[in-house]
PDB file of C-alpha atoms in Angstrom:
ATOM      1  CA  UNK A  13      82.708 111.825  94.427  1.00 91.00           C
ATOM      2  CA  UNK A  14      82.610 108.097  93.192  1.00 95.00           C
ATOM      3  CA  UNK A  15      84.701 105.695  95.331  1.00 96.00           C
ATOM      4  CA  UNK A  16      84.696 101.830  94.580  1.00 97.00           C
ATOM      5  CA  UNK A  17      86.686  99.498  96.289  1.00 97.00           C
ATOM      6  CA  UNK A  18      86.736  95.201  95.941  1.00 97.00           C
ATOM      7  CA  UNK A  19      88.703  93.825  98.727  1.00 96.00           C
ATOM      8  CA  UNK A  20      89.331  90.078  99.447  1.00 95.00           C
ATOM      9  CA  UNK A  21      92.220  87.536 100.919  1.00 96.00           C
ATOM     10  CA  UNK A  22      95.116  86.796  99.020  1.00 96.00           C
ATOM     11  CA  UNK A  23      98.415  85.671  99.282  1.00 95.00           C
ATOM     12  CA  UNK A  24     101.002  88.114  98.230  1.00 93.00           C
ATOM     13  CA  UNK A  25     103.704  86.673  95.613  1.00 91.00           C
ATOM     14  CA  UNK A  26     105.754  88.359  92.543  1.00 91.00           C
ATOM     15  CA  UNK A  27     103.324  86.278  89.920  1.00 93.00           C
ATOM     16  CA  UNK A  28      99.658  87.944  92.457  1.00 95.00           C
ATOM     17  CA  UNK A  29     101.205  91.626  92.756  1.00 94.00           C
ATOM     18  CA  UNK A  30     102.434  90.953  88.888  1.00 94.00           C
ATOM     19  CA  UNK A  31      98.342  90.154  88.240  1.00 96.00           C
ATOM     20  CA  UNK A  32      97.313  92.717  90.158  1.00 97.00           C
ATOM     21  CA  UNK A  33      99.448  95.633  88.895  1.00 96.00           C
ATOM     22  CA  UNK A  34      98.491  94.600  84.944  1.00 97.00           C
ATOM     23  CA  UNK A  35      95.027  94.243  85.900  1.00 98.00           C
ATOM     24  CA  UNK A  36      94.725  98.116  87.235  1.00 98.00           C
ATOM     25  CA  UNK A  37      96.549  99.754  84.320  1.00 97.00           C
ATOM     26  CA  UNK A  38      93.931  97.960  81.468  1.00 97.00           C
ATOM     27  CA  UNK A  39      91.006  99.082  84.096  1.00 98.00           C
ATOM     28  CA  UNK A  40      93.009 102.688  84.426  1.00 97.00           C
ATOM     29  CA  UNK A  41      93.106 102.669  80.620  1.00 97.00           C
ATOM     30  CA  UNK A  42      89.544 101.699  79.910  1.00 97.00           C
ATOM     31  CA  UNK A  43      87.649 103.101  82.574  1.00 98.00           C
ATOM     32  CA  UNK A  44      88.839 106.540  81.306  1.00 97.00           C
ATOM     33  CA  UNK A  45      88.437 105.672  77.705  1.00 97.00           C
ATOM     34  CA  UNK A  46      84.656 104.525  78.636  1.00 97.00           C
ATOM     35  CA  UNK A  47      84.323 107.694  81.666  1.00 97.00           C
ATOM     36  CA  UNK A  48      85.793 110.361  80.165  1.00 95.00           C
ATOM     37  CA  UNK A  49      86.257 109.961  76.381  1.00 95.00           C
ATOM     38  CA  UNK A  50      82.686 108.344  75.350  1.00 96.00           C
ATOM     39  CA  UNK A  51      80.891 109.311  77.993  1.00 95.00           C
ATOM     40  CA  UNK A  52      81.993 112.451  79.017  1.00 94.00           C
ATOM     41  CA  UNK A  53      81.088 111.812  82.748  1.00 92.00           C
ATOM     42  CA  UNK A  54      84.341 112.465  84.296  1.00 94.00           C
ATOM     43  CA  UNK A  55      87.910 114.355  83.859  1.00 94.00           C
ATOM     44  CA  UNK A  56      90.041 111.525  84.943  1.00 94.00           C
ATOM     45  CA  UNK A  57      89.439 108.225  87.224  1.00 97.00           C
ATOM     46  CA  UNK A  58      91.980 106.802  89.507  1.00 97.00           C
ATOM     47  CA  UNK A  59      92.220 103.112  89.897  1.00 98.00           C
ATOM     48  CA  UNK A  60      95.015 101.709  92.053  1.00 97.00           C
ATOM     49  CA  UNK A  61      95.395  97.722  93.460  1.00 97.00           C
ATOM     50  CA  UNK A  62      97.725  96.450  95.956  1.00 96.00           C
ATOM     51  CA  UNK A  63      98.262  93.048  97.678  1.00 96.00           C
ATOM     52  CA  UNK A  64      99.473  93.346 101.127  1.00 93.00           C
ATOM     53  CA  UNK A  65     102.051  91.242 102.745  1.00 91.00           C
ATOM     54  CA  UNK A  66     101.049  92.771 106.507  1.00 87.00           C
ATOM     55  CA  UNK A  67      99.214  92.694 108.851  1.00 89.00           C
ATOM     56  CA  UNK A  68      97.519  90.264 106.893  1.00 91.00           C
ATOM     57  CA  UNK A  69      97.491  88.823 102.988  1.00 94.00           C
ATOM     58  CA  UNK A  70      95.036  90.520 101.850  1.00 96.00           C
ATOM     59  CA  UNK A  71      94.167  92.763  98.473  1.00 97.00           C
ATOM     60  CA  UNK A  72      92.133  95.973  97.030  1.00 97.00           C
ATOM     61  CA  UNK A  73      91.137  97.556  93.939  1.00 98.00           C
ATOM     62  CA  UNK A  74      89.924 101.171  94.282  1.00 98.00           C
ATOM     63  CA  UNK A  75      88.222 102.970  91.413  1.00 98.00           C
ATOM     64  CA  UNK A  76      87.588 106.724  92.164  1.00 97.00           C
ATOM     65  CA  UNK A  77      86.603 109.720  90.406  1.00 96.00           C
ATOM     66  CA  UNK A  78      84.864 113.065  90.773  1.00 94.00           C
ATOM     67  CA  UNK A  79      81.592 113.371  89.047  1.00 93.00           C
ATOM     68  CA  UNK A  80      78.233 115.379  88.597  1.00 92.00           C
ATOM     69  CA  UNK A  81      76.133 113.693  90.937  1.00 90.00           C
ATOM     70  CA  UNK A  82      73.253 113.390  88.753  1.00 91.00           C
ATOM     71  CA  UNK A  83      75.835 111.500  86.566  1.00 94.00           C
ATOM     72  CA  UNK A  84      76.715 108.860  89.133  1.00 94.00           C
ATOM     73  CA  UNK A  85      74.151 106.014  88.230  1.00 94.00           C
ATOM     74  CA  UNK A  86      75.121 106.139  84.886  1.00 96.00           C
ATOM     75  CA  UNK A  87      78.733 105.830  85.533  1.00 96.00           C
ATOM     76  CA  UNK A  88      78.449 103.394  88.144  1.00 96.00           C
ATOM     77  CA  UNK A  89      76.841 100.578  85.625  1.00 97.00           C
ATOM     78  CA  UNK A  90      79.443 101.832  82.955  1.00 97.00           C
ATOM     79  CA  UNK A  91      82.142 100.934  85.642  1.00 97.00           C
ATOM     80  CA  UNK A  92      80.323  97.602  86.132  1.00 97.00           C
ATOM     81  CA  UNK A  93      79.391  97.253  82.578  1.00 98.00           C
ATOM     82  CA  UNK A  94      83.202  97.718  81.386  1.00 98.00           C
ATOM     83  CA  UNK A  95      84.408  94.889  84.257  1.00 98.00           C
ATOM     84  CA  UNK A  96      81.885  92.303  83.473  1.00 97.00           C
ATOM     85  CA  UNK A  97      83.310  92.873  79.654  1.00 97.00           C
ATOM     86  CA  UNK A  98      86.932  92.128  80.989  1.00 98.00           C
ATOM     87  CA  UNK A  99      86.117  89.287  82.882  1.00 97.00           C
ATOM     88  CA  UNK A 100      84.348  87.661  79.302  1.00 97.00           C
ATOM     89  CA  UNK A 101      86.131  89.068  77.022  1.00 96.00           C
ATOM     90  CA  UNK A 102      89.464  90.037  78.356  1.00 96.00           C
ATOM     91  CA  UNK A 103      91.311  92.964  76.410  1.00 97.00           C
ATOM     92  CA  UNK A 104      92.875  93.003  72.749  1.00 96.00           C
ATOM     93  CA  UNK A 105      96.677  93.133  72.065  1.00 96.00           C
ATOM     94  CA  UNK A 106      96.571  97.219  72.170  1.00 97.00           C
ATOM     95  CA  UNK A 107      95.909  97.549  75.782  1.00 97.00           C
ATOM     96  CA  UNK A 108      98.425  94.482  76.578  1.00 97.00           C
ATOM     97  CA  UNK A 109     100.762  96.168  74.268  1.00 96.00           C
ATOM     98  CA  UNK A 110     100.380  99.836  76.217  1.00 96.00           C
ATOM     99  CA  UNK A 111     100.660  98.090  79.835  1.00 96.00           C
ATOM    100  CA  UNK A 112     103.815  96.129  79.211  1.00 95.00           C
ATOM    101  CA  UNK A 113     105.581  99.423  77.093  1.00 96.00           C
ATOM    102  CA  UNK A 114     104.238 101.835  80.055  1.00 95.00           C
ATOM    103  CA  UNK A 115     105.851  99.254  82.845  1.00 93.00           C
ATOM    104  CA  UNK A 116     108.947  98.341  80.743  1.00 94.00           C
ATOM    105  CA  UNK A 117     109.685 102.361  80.983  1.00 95.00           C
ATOM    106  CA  UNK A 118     108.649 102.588  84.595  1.00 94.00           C
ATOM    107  CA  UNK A 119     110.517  99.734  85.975  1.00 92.00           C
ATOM    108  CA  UNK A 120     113.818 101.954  84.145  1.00 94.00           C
ATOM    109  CA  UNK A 121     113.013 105.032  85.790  1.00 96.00           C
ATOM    110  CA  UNK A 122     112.933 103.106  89.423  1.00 94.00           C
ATOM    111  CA  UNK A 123     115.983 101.104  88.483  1.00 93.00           C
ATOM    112  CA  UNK A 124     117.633 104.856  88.975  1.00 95.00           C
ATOM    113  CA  UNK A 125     115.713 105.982  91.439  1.00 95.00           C
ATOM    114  CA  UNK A 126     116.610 105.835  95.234  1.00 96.00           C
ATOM    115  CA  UNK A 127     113.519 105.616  96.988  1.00 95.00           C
ATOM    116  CA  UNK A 128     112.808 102.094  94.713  1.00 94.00           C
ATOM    117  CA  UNK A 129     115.651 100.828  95.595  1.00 95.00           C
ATOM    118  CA  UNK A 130     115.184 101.746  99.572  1.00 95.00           C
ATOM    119  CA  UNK A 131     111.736  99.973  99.251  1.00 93.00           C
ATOM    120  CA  UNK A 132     112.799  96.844  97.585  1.00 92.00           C
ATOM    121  CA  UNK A 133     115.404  96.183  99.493  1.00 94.00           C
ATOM    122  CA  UNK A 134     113.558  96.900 102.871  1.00 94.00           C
ATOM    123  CA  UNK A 135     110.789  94.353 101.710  1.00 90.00           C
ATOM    124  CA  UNK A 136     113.609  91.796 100.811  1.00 91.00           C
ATOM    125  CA  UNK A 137     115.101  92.031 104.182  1.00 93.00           C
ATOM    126  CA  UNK A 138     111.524  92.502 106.248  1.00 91.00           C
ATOM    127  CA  UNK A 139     109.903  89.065 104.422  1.00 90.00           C
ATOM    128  CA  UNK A 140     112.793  87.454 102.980  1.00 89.00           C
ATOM    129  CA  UNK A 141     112.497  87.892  99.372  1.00 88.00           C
ATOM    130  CA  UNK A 142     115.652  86.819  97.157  1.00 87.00           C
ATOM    131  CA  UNK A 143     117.509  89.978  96.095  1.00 86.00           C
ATOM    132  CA  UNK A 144     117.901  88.858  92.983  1.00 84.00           C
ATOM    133  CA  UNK A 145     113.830  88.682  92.463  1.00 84.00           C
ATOM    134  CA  UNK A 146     114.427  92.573  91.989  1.00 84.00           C
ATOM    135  CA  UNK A 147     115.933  92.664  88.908  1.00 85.00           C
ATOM    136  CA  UNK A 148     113.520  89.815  87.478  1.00 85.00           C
ATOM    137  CA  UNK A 149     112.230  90.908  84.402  1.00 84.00           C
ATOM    138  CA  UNK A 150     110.601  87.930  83.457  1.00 90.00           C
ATOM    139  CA  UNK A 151     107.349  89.053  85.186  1.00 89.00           C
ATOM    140  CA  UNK A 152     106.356  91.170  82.021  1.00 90.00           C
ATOM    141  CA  UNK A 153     106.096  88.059  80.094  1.00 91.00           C
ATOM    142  CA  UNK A 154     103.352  86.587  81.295  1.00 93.00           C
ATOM    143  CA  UNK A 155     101.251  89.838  80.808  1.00 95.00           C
ATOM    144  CA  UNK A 156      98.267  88.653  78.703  1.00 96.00           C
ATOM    145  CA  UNK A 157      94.625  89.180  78.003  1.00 97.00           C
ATOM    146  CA  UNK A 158      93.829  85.673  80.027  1.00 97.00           C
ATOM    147  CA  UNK A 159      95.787  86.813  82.884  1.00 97.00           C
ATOM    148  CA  UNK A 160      94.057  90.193  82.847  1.00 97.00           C
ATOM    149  CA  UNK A 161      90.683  88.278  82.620  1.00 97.00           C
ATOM    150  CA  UNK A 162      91.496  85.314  85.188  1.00 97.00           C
ATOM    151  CA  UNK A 163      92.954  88.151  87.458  1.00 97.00           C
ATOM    152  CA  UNK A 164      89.083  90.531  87.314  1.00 98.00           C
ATOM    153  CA  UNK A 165      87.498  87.435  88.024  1.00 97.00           C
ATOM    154  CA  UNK A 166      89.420  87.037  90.836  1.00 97.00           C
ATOM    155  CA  UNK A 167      89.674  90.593  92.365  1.00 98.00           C
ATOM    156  CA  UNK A 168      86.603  92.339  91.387  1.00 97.00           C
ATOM    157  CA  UNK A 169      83.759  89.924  92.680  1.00 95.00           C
ATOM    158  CA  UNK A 170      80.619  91.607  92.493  1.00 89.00           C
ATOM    159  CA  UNK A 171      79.572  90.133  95.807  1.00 89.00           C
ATOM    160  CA  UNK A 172      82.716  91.666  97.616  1.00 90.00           C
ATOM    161  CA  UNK A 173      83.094  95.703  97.374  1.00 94.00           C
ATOM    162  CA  UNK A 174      81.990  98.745  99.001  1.00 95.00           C
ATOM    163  CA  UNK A 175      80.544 101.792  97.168  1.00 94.00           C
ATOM    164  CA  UNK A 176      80.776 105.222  98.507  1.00 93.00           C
ATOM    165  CA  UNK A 177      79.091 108.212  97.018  1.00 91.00           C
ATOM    166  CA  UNK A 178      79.574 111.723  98.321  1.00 89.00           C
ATOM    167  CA  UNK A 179      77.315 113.988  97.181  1.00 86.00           C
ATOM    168  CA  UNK A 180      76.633 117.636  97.935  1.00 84.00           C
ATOM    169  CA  UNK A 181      75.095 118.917 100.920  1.00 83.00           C
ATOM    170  CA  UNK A 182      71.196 120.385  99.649  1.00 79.00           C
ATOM    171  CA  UNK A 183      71.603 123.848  99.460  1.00 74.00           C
ATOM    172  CA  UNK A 184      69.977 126.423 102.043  1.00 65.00           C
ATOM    173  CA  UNK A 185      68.810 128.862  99.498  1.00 63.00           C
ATOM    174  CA  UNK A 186      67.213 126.321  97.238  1.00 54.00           C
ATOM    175  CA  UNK A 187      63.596 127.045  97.032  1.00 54.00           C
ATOM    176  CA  UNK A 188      61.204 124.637  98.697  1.00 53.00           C
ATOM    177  CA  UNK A 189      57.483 123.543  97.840  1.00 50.00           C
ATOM    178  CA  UNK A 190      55.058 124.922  99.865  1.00 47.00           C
ATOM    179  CA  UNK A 191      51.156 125.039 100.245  1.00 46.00           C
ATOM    180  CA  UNK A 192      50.812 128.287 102.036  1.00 43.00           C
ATOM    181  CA  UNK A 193      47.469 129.676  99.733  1.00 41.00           C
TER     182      UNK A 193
END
């Protein structure tokens, strides 16, 4: 099991949670076009960012998937190899074009769904947020390949994760060398 995550400070605001949430569906939709499709090396990946408000502003991207352990080097510079391309290249009008029609159809289902509305208005009243920065809209606007590029730069440093591989424990009937002649 494959488990990457990039942590960091950050200051929690509609525009930074905005960033982050845009930049985790384009890595959600590559990394399993790259992971699963080409490469064959996994049945799905999970990637998942937050910025948090409490106890302190802080963020993290996690990237995790089950794998063939012999596979994991491999993937691992694919996962790398695919991030370095977002933060040069940042992503074509497709993938911009699937994140704001997958959100625009998300944010409808929550708009009619209780639990949403229990959460947003709990994090209004707990930090203060305007109530009327629910219904904003405007956020989905400003989706864009530069954004998604500015905003891996930002939260996927290279210098700032932790890797965690769990691989299977050696098995007590596998044969082992010996020199007893």
């Amino acid at each position: 099991y494959f488990y990457l995550t990039f942590h960091g400070q950050e200051k929690s605001t509609p525009d930074t949670r905005n960033n982050m949430a845009a930049l985790t569906d384009v890595l959600r939709i590559r990394l399993r076009e790259v992971l699963r499709e080409d490469m064959g090396g996994v049945y799905g990946v999970r990637v998942s960012g937050r910025i948090d408000r409490r106890p302190s502003d802080e963020y993290g991207v996690v990237i995790s998937f089950g794998c063939d352990p012999d596979k994991v080097e491999a993937l691992q510079k694919a996962v790398f190899a695919t991030i370095a391309e977002i933060k040069k290249t940042g992503v074509g009008a497709d993938y911009i074009s699937k994140v704001v029609v997958a959100r625009q159809r998300e944010r409808e289902l929550d708009l009619k769904n209780n639990r949403f509305w229990s959460a947003e208005l709990a994090d209004a009243y707990r930090y203060g947020d305007k109530l009327k920065s629910i219904l904003d809209e405007s956020l989905l606007d400003k989706v864009s390949s530069k954004q998604i590029q500015a905003s891996a730069s930002r939260y996927l440093k290279e210098q700032q994760y932790v890797l965690g591989v769990l691989e299977p424990e050696p098995s007590a009937t596998a044969p082992t060398a010996s020199a007893t002649k």
